[in-house]
Amino acid sequence: MMKKYLWSFALSALVLVGCGKKEEPPVAVLAPAPVASAPAAVAVNTEEKLLNIYNWPDYIPEGMIAAFEKESGIKVNYDTFETNEALHAKLVAGNSGYDIVVPGTVFAKPQIEGGLLQPLDKSKIQNLANLDPAIMGTLTKADPDNKHLVPWAWGFTTVGINRTKVSKALGAMPMPDNAWDLVFDPKYTAKLKACGIAYLDSPTEIIPVALHYIGKDAYSNDPVDYKAAAAMLAKVRKDVRLFSSTMIDDIAGGKACVAIGWSGDINIAAARAKENRSKDVIESLLPSTGALIFFDTMAITKDAKHPNNAHAFIDFYLRPENAALMANEMNYPTGNKAAVAMVKPEIAGNKTIFVDADYFAKMIAPSSFTNQAREAMANAYNSFKKGK
Ligand code: SPD
């Protein structure tokens, strides 16, 4: 049981470091988690029985929406987006039609500042009590006072490999100590291009990991740093086969043998390959210099037409059994402390899902970018992608 709380200790430390405070003993984190799983008794909801949700692909257990619809009588339209940029553009354009969206905190911060998300009515979310105070603390970097966001899941951006194919492609060359070399060092990419190198297709996914690789702040707002990252990336551009928005299929289906991807998705690809009885072994790696943590969060849009239904769904998702189901099926850690005891041992014990405290200490916490920086980053990324 103690092991399950290790990442919680580490998160506490992350919050304290992020806030520039002195580390204190994580007493609050050790306190037994409150379990509040009963449906909330709420005031009469006169809204039309409809809810529009916009989330990332492969992020919700099968049957969860149907279970909510059956219990609440609310019909859910569930759409997906592939990048934070795509969601952000919809929110900025206005009238998205979505009630609940799931931005990463890197984008949620400017969305809150820009008035694109509304404060939650916490009296309608009894299950907020189940959330991990350490994770809620980390979210204050994007959402001071925790007014707008609750965690959907968290994870990290890292390198995923098909070990069988990578070993074959590298031949006598040993695996590097730092897994980022596999996707950024021409010595390795020249050998791996034959079996396929895939990058996530988004400026704010690739430029930060490239900055980290060249020893700069992954969340630098300085366009001069983006030029340095783009110069490094230019050297491997000819070796990158795919800019992918279907990473799970691309890795599991053999289009790529090495990828910059998200921890849970790489683990889903690994599980899928096993289900398909592939002999190839797919793995999510833990680069020696650290991977980039992300927090994806639920929020209600400013112009949501069904805010009561949105609160009802958030409360439903925050039941421990539902948050645990997400972790068990989607391979991402939950920010729901009451759910941790319900996470299957093989998931809780997988060090590439719930990393141990030592590795966690090496990971890079998310921050945010100014609007101008995002524009400069997009320009650097697009030139790199075009090979110019
Ligand atoms: N399959 C769900 C993946 C969710 C990934 N969100 C990642 C955001 C990282 N910046």
Short mmCIF file of C-alpha atoms and ligand atoms in Angstrom, two decimals:
data_model
loop_
_atom_site.label_atom_id
_atom_site.label_comp_id
_atom_site.label_asym_id
_atom_site.label_seq_id
_atom_site.Cartn_x
_atom_site.Cartn_y
_atom_site.Cartn_z
CA MET A 1 0.00 0.00 0.00
CA MET A 2 2.82 2.40 0.87
CA LYS A 3 4.21 1.98 -2.64
CA LYS A 4 1.04 3.31 -4.14
CA TYR A 5 1.55 6.54 -2.26
CA LEU A 6 5.13 7.10 -3.39
CA TRP A 7 4.13 9.10 -6.44
CA SER A 8 1.88 11.12 -4.19
CA PHE A 9 4.84 12.05 -2.00
CA ALA A 10 6.75 13.00 -5.10
CA LEU A 11 3.87 15.14 -6.33
CA SER A 12 3.76 16.92 -2.99
CA ALA A 13 7.42 17.74 -3.40
CA LEU A 14 6.76 18.96 -6.94
CA VAL A 15 4.08 21.36 -5.74
CA LEU A 16 6.28 22.69 -3.00
CA VAL A 17 9.22 23.16 -5.33
CA GLY A 18 6.91 24.76 -7.91
CA CYS A 19 5.64 27.20 -5.31
CA GLY A 20 9.15 27.96 -4.08
CA LYS A 21 8.18 26.75 -0.60
CA LYS A 22 10.26 24.64 1.75
CA GLU A 23 9.44 20.97 1.63
CA GLU A 24 7.39 19.79 4.58
CA PRO A 25 6.64 16.22 5.65
CA PRO A 26 3.84 14.93 3.40
CA VAL A 27 1.55 14.24 6.32
CA ALA A 28 -1.61 15.28 4.54
CA VAL A 29 -0.88 12.85 1.72
CA LEU A 30 -0.69 9.93 4.12
CA ALA A 31 -4.05 10.65 5.68
CA PRO A 32 -6.66 8.02 4.77
CA ALA A 33 -8.52 9.03 1.65
CA PRO A 34 -12.17 9.93 2.08
CA VAL A 35 -14.41 7.71 0.01
CA ALA A 36 -17.56 9.39 -1.18
CA SER A 37 -19.14 7.32 -3.87
CA ALA A 38 -22.84 7.92 -3.38
CA PRO A 39 -24.54 9.93 -6.12
CA ALA A 40 -24.95 13.53 -4.96
CA ALA A 41 -28.39 14.67 -3.85
CA VAL A 42 -28.77 17.75 -6.02
CA ALA A 43 -31.35 20.44 -6.65
CA VAL A 44 -33.79 19.72 -9.48
CA ASN A 45 -32.03 19.95 -12.83
CA THR A 46 -34.32 21.48 -15.44
CA GLU A 47 -31.78 21.49 -18.28
CA GLU A 48 -32.47 19.53 -21.46
CA LYS A 49 -31.08 16.03 -20.99
CA LEU A 50 -27.99 16.56 -23.12
CA LEU A 51 -24.26 16.86 -22.53
CA ASN A 52 -21.47 17.51 -25.05
CA ILE A 53 -18.00 16.31 -24.08
CA TYR A 54 -14.72 16.91 -25.94
CA ASN A 55 -11.83 14.71 -24.80
CA TRP A 56 -8.66 13.07 -26.09
CA PRO A 57 -8.96 9.73 -27.95
CA ASP A 58 -8.41 6.47 -26.04
CA TYR A 59 -8.98 8.09 -22.68
CA ILE A 60 -12.30 6.75 -21.40
CA PRO A 61 -13.16 3.16 -20.48
CA GLU A 62 -15.67 1.44 -22.68
CA GLY A 63 -19.12 1.59 -21.16
CA MET A 64 -18.52 4.58 -18.89
CA ILE A 65 -20.59 6.99 -20.99
CA ALA A 66 -23.37 4.41 -21.35
CA ALA A 67 -23.37 3.90 -17.57
CA PHE A 68 -23.70 7.65 -16.98
CA GLU A 69 -26.47 7.94 -19.58
CA LYS A 70 -28.40 5.06 -18.03
CA GLU A 71 -28.16 6.39 -14.52
CA SER A 72 -28.79 10.07 -15.29
CA GLY A 73 -31.04 9.93 -18.34
CA ILE A 74 -28.68 12.47 -19.93
CA LYS A 75 -27.67 11.77 -23.54
CA VAL A 76 -23.95 12.34 -24.11
CA ASN A 77 -22.31 13.40 -27.36
CA TYR A 78 -18.67 12.44 -26.98
CA ASP A 79 -16.14 13.81 -29.50
CA THR A 80 -12.37 13.67 -29.50
CA PHE A 81 -9.49 15.99 -30.38
CA GLU A 82 -5.88 15.02 -30.95
CA THR A 83 -3.90 18.03 -29.80
CA ASN A 84 -4.18 20.81 -27.25
CA GLU A 85 -3.84 23.23 -30.16
CA ALA A 86 -7.00 21.84 -31.82
CA LEU A 87 -9.03 22.17 -28.62
CA HIS A 88 -7.65 25.64 -27.96
CA ALA A 89 -8.58 26.88 -31.44
CA LYS A 90 -12.18 25.69 -30.91
CA LEU A 91 -12.44 27.45 -27.56
CA VAL A 92 -10.94 30.69 -28.87
CA ALA A 93 -13.34 30.66 -31.84
CA GLY A 94 -16.25 30.47 -29.36
CA ASN A 95 -19.57 28.61 -29.54
CA SER A 96 -17.76 25.31 -29.53
CA GLY A 97 -20.97 23.58 -28.48
CA TYR A 98 -19.02 21.61 -25.88
CA ASP A 99 -19.92 21.63 -22.19
CA ILE A 100 -16.94 19.69 -20.84
CA VAL A 101 -13.44 19.88 -22.31
CA VAL A 102 -10.20 18.23 -21.18
CA PRO A 103 -7.23 20.56 -21.75
CA GLY A 104 -3.72 19.91 -20.50
CA THR A 105 -2.73 22.43 -17.84
CA VAL A 106 -0.22 24.01 -20.26
CA PHE A 107 -3.24 25.28 -22.21
CA ALA A 108 -5.79 25.43 -19.39
CA LYS A 109 -3.87 28.30 -17.79
CA PRO A 110 -4.26 30.70 -20.74
CA GLN A 111 -7.82 29.42 -21.24
CA ILE A 112 -8.71 30.37 -17.67
CA GLU A 113 -6.94 33.70 -18.01
CA GLY A 114 -8.78 34.34 -21.28
CA GLY A 115 -12.18 33.65 -19.69
CA LEU A 116 -12.81 30.57 -21.85
CA LEU A 117 -13.63 28.28 -18.90
CA GLN A 118 -16.12 28.88 -16.10
CA PRO A 119 -15.54 28.39 -12.38
CA LEU A 120 -16.94 25.11 -11.07
CA ASP A 121 -19.85 25.13 -8.64
CA LYS A 122 -18.23 22.92 -6.04
CA SER A 123 -21.53 22.44 -4.17
CA LYS A 124 -22.54 20.23 -7.12
CA ILE A 125 -19.44 18.02 -6.97
CA GLN A 126 -19.50 16.06 -3.73
CA ASN A 127 -16.83 13.68 -4.96
CA LEU A 128 -14.24 16.47 -5.07
CA ALA A 129 -13.36 15.17 -1.62
CA ASN A 130 -11.85 12.10 -3.30
CA LEU A 131 -9.17 14.07 -5.11
CA ASP A 132 -5.53 13.92 -4.09
CA PRO A 133 -4.55 17.19 -2.37
CA ALA A 134 -1.02 16.83 -3.79
CA ILE A 135 -2.34 16.78 -7.35
CA MET A 136 -4.78 19.59 -6.68
CA GLY A 137 -1.76 21.50 -5.40
CA THR A 138 0.10 21.01 -8.67
CA LEU A 139 -2.94 22.24 -10.60
CA THR A 140 -2.81 25.61 -8.80
CA LYS A 141 0.10 26.55 -11.05
CA ALA A 142 -2.49 26.74 -13.85
CA ASP A 143 -5.61 27.34 -11.79
CA PRO A 144 -4.95 29.36 -8.64
CA ASP A 145 -7.37 28.30 -5.85
CA ASN A 146 -8.51 25.25 -7.87
CA LYS A 147 -11.59 27.07 -9.15
CA HIS A 148 -11.86 25.69 -12.69
CA LEU A 149 -10.07 22.36 -13.13
CA VAL A 150 -10.26 18.82 -11.82
CA PRO A 151 -7.87 16.09 -12.95
CA TRP A 152 -8.89 13.60 -15.60
CA ALA A 153 -5.53 11.81 -15.59
CA TRP A 154 -1.84 12.53 -15.72
CA GLY A 155 1.11 10.95 -17.43
CA PHE A 156 4.28 11.87 -19.25
CA THR A 157 5.66 12.44 -22.71
CA THR A 158 8.46 10.00 -23.41
CA VAL A 159 9.99 7.56 -25.90
CA GLY A 160 8.18 4.37 -26.82
CA ILE A 161 9.87 1.53 -28.66
CA ASN A 162 9.21 -1.76 -30.31
CA ARG A 163 12.25 -3.31 -28.62
CA THR A 164 12.35 -6.26 -30.97
CA LYS A 165 12.58 -4.06 -34.08
CA VAL A 166 14.84 -1.43 -32.50
CA SER A 167 17.38 -4.05 -31.35
CA LYS A 168 17.42 -5.50 -34.84
CA ALA A 169 17.83 -2.10 -36.50
CA LEU A 170 20.62 -1.03 -34.15
CA GLY A 171 22.50 -4.29 -34.66
CA ALA A 172 25.78 -4.16 -32.74
CA MET A 173 25.16 -0.63 -31.51
CA PRO A 174 24.01 -0.72 -27.86
CA MET A 175 20.90 1.11 -26.66
CA PRO A 176 21.80 4.63 -25.49
CA ASP A 177 21.67 5.54 -21.80
CA ASN A 178 19.40 8.42 -22.63
CA ALA A 179 16.35 7.17 -24.57
CA TRP A 180 15.83 10.65 -26.09
CA ASP A 181 18.93 9.91 -28.22
CA LEU A 182 16.87 7.34 -30.13
CA VAL A 183 14.66 10.10 -31.57
CA PHE A 184 17.04 13.09 -31.58
CA ASP A 185 20.60 11.87 -32.21
CA PRO A 186 21.37 11.31 -35.93
CA LYS A 187 23.70 8.45 -34.96
CA TYR A 188 20.60 6.48 -33.86
CA THR A 189 17.92 7.94 -36.11
CA ALA A 190 19.95 7.03 -39.21
CA LYS A 191 19.65 3.38 -38.19
CA LEU A 192 16.06 3.51 -36.92
CA LYS A 193 14.52 5.32 -39.88
CA ALA A 194 14.16 2.02 -41.71
CA CYS A 195 11.77 0.60 -39.11
CA GLY A 196 10.00 3.95 -38.62
CA ILE A 197 10.37 6.97 -36.36
CA ALA A 198 7.15 8.74 -35.32
CA TYR A 199 6.70 12.09 -33.57
CA LEU A 200 3.52 13.43 -32.01
CA ASP A 201 2.11 16.02 -34.40
CA SER A 202 2.02 19.19 -32.29
CA PRO A 203 4.38 22.12 -31.69
CA THR A 204 3.75 22.13 -27.94
CA GLU A 205 4.55 18.41 -27.70
CA ILE A 206 7.74 18.34 -29.77
CA ILE A 207 9.46 21.69 -29.12
CA PRO A 208 9.42 21.24 -25.29
CA VAL A 209 11.02 17.77 -25.45
CA ALA A 210 13.54 19.07 -27.99
CA LEU A 211 14.36 22.00 -25.68
CA HIS A 212 14.79 19.58 -22.80
CA TYR A 213 17.11 17.42 -24.92
CA ILE A 214 19.40 20.34 -25.75
CA GLY A 215 19.57 21.34 -22.09
CA LYS A 216 17.19 24.31 -22.18
CA ASP A 217 14.08 24.96 -20.13
CA ALA A 218 11.35 22.79 -21.72
CA TYR A 219 8.88 25.60 -21.03
CA SER A 220 11.06 28.46 -22.25
CA ASN A 221 9.12 31.40 -23.65
CA ASP A 222 12.16 32.63 -25.59
CA PRO A 223 11.92 32.25 -29.41
CA VAL A 224 15.73 32.17 -29.58
CA ASP A 225 15.54 28.84 -27.74
CA TYR A 226 13.00 27.54 -30.28
CA LYS A 227 15.48 28.31 -33.06
CA ALA A 228 18.10 26.23 -31.22
CA ALA A 229 15.60 23.38 -30.80
CA ALA A 230 14.64 23.60 -34.49
CA ALA A 231 18.31 23.48 -35.51
CA MET A 232 18.75 20.25 -33.55
CA LEU A 233 15.53 18.83 -35.00
CA ALA A 234 16.56 19.76 -38.56
CA LYS A 235 19.43 17.27 -38.34
CA VAL A 236 17.05 14.34 -37.88
CA ARG A 237 14.13 15.57 -40.01
CA LYS A 238 14.95 13.29 -42.96
CA ASP A 239 14.79 10.27 -40.65
CA VAL A 240 11.31 10.98 -39.20
CA ARG A 241 8.71 8.91 -41.04
CA LEU A 242 5.47 9.98 -39.35
CA PHE A 243 3.89 12.93 -37.61
CA SER A 244 1.24 10.91 -35.90
CA SER A 245 -2.15 11.49 -34.38
CA THR A 246 -2.84 7.75 -34.24
CA MET A 247 0.18 6.73 -32.22
CA ILE A 248 -1.31 3.65 -30.56
CA ASP A 249 -2.16 2.09 -33.92
CA ASP A 250 1.10 3.21 -35.48
CA ILE A 251 3.24 1.54 -32.82
CA ALA A 252 1.07 -1.54 -32.29
CA GLY A 253 0.50 -1.93 -36.03
CA GLY A 254 4.20 -1.72 -36.90
CA LYS A 255 4.32 1.60 -38.78
CA ALA A 256 6.83 2.92 -36.24
CA CYS A 257 9.45 1.18 -34.13
CA VAL A 258 10.30 4.26 -32.06
CA ALA A 259 8.11 7.18 -31.14
CA ILE A 260 7.78 10.30 -29.07
CA GLY A 261 4.48 9.55 -27.36
CA TRP A 262 2.49 9.52 -24.13
CA SER A 263 3.16 6.98 -21.40
CA GLY A 264 -0.35 5.50 -21.22
CA ASP A 265 -0.81 5.32 -24.98
CA ILE A 266 2.50 3.49 -25.37
CA ASN A 267 1.36 1.04 -22.70
CA ILE A 268 -1.95 0.59 -24.53
CA ALA A 269 0.02 -0.16 -27.72
CA ALA A 270 2.08 -2.71 -25.76
CA ALA A 271 -1.08 -4.40 -24.46
CA ARG A 272 -2.66 -4.35 -27.92
CA ALA A 273 0.38 -6.00 -29.49
CA LYS A 274 0.16 -8.75 -26.86
CA GLU A 275 -3.57 -9.22 -27.50
CA ASN A 276 -2.76 -9.56 -31.20
CA ARG A 277 -0.22 -12.24 -30.26
CA SER A 278 2.60 -10.22 -31.76
CA LYS A 279 6.03 -11.54 -30.86
CA ASP A 280 7.35 -7.98 -30.73
CA VAL A 281 7.82 -6.36 -27.34
CA ILE A 282 6.63 -2.76 -27.05
CA GLU A 283 7.84 -0.63 -24.15
CA SER A 284 7.51 2.83 -22.72
CA LEU A 285 11.00 4.02 -21.71
CA LEU A 286 12.17 6.25 -18.87
CA PRO A 287 14.88 8.50 -20.38
CA SER A 288 17.81 9.03 -18.01
CA THR A 289 17.44 12.82 -18.19
CA GLY A 290 13.73 12.67 -17.37
CA ALA A 291 10.43 12.75 -19.22
CA LEU A 292 7.86 15.59 -19.36
CA ILE A 293 4.87 15.28 -17.03
CA PHE A 294 1.41 16.41 -18.12
CA PHE A 295 -1.88 16.85 -16.31
CA ASP A 296 -5.09 16.65 -18.34
CA THR A 297 -8.03 18.31 -16.64
CA MET A 298 -11.81 18.51 -16.92
CA ALA A 299 -13.31 21.97 -17.20
CA ILE A 300 -16.65 23.51 -18.15
CA THR A 301 -16.63 25.94 -21.07
CA LYS A 302 -17.66 29.54 -20.46
CA ASP A 303 -20.61 29.23 -22.86
CA ALA A 304 -21.69 25.68 -21.87
CA LYS A 305 -25.39 25.18 -22.54
CA HIS A 306 -25.64 22.31 -20.06
CA PRO A 307 -23.62 23.31 -17.00
CA ASN A 308 -25.73 21.28 -14.54
CA ASN A 309 -25.30 18.14 -16.62
CA ALA A 310 -21.60 18.92 -16.87
CA HIS A 311 -21.31 19.10 -13.08
CA ALA A 312 -23.24 15.83 -12.80
CA PHE A 313 -20.80 14.09 -15.16
CA ILE A 314 -17.76 15.50 -13.35
CA ASP A 315 -19.17 14.23 -10.06
CA PHE A 316 -19.83 10.82 -11.66
CA TYR A 317 -16.27 10.60 -13.03
CA LEU A 318 -14.83 11.49 -9.64
CA ARG A 319 -16.35 8.44 -7.99
CA PRO A 320 -13.38 6.28 -6.99
CA GLU A 321 -14.60 3.27 -8.94
CA ASN A 322 -14.81 5.30 -12.16
CA ALA A 323 -11.42 6.97 -11.76
CA ALA A 324 -9.89 3.56 -10.99
CA LEU A 325 -11.51 2.09 -14.10
CA MET A 326 -9.83 4.82 -16.18
CA ALA A 327 -6.42 4.00 -14.67
CA ASN A 328 -6.95 0.26 -15.10
CA GLU A 329 -8.08 0.45 -18.71
CA MET A 330 -6.29 3.51 -20.12
CA ASN A 331 -2.96 3.05 -18.29
CA TYR A 332 -2.79 6.57 -16.89
CA PRO A 333 -2.48 7.44 -13.18
CA THR A 334 -5.53 9.06 -11.67
CA GLY A 335 -5.58 12.19 -9.54
CA ASN A 336 -8.28 10.53 -7.43
CA LYS A 337 -6.74 9.44 -4.16
CA ALA A 338 -9.74 7.39 -3.11
CA ALA A 339 -9.36 5.38 -6.34
CA VAL A 340 -5.74 4.36 -5.78
CA ALA A 341 -6.63 1.32 -3.66
CA MET A 342 -8.82 0.07 -6.52
CA VAL A 343 -6.10 0.22 -9.15
CA LYS A 344 -5.09 -3.29 -10.27
CA PRO A 345 -1.69 -4.40 -8.91
CA GLU A 346 -0.28 -4.89 -12.42
CA ILE A 347 -1.09 -1.27 -13.28
CA ALA A 348 -0.07 0.21 -9.92
CA GLY A 349 3.15 -1.80 -10.07
CA ASN A 350 4.03 -0.81 -13.65
CA LYS A 351 6.87 1.68 -13.26
CA THR A 352 6.16 3.21 -16.65
CA ILE A 353 2.64 4.14 -15.51
CA PHE A 354 3.08 4.92 -11.81
CA VAL A 355 6.78 5.84 -11.85
CA ASP A 356 8.71 5.45 -8.64
CA ALA A 357 9.68 8.42 -6.50
CA ASP A 358 13.34 8.45 -7.65
CA TYR A 359 12.39 8.74 -11.29
CA PHE A 360 9.60 11.16 -10.53
CA ALA A 361 12.15 13.51 -9.02
CA LYS A 362 13.92 13.65 -12.41
CA MET A 363 10.79 14.47 -14.39
CA ILE A 364 9.98 17.89 -15.75
CA ALA A 365 6.87 19.53 -14.34
CA PRO A 366 4.55 21.31 -16.76
CA SER A 367 4.39 25.06 -17.02
CA SER A 368 2.81 27.35 -19.60
CA PHE A 369 3.57 29.50 -22.64
CA THR A 370 2.53 33.01 -23.54
CA ASN A 371 0.36 33.39 -26.65
CA GLN A 372 3.27 34.99 -28.51
CA ALA A 373 5.59 32.15 -27.51
CA ARG A 374 3.10 29.58 -28.77
CA GLU A 375 2.97 31.36 -32.10
CA ALA A 376 6.77 31.43 -32.38
CA MET A 377 6.88 27.77 -31.38
CA ALA A 378 4.33 26.85 -34.04
CA ASN A 379 6.43 28.66 -36.68
CA ALA A 380 9.60 26.83 -35.60
CA TYR A 381 7.75 23.49 -35.60
CA ASN A 382 6.09 24.03 -38.99
CA SER A 383 9.40 24.96 -40.63
CA PHE A 384 10.98 21.85 -39.13
CA LYS A 385 8.12 19.67 -40.33
CA LYS A 386 8.30 21.10 -43.84
CA GLY A 387 12.05 20.55 -43.77
CA LYS A 388 12.81 24.26 -44.38
N1 SPD B 1 -4.99 8.74 -25.01
C1 SPD B 1 -5.05 9.96 -24.30
C2 SPD B 1 -3.85 10.79 -24.40
C3 SPD B 1 -3.96 12.06 -23.66
C4 SPD B 1 -2.78 12.84 -23.84
N2 SPD B 1 -2.80 14.11 -23.38
C5 SPD B 1 -1.48 14.54 -23.39
C6 SPD B 1 -1.20 15.95 -23.30
C7 SPD B 1 0.27 16.13 -23.23
N3 SPD B 1 0.71 17.43 -23.42
#
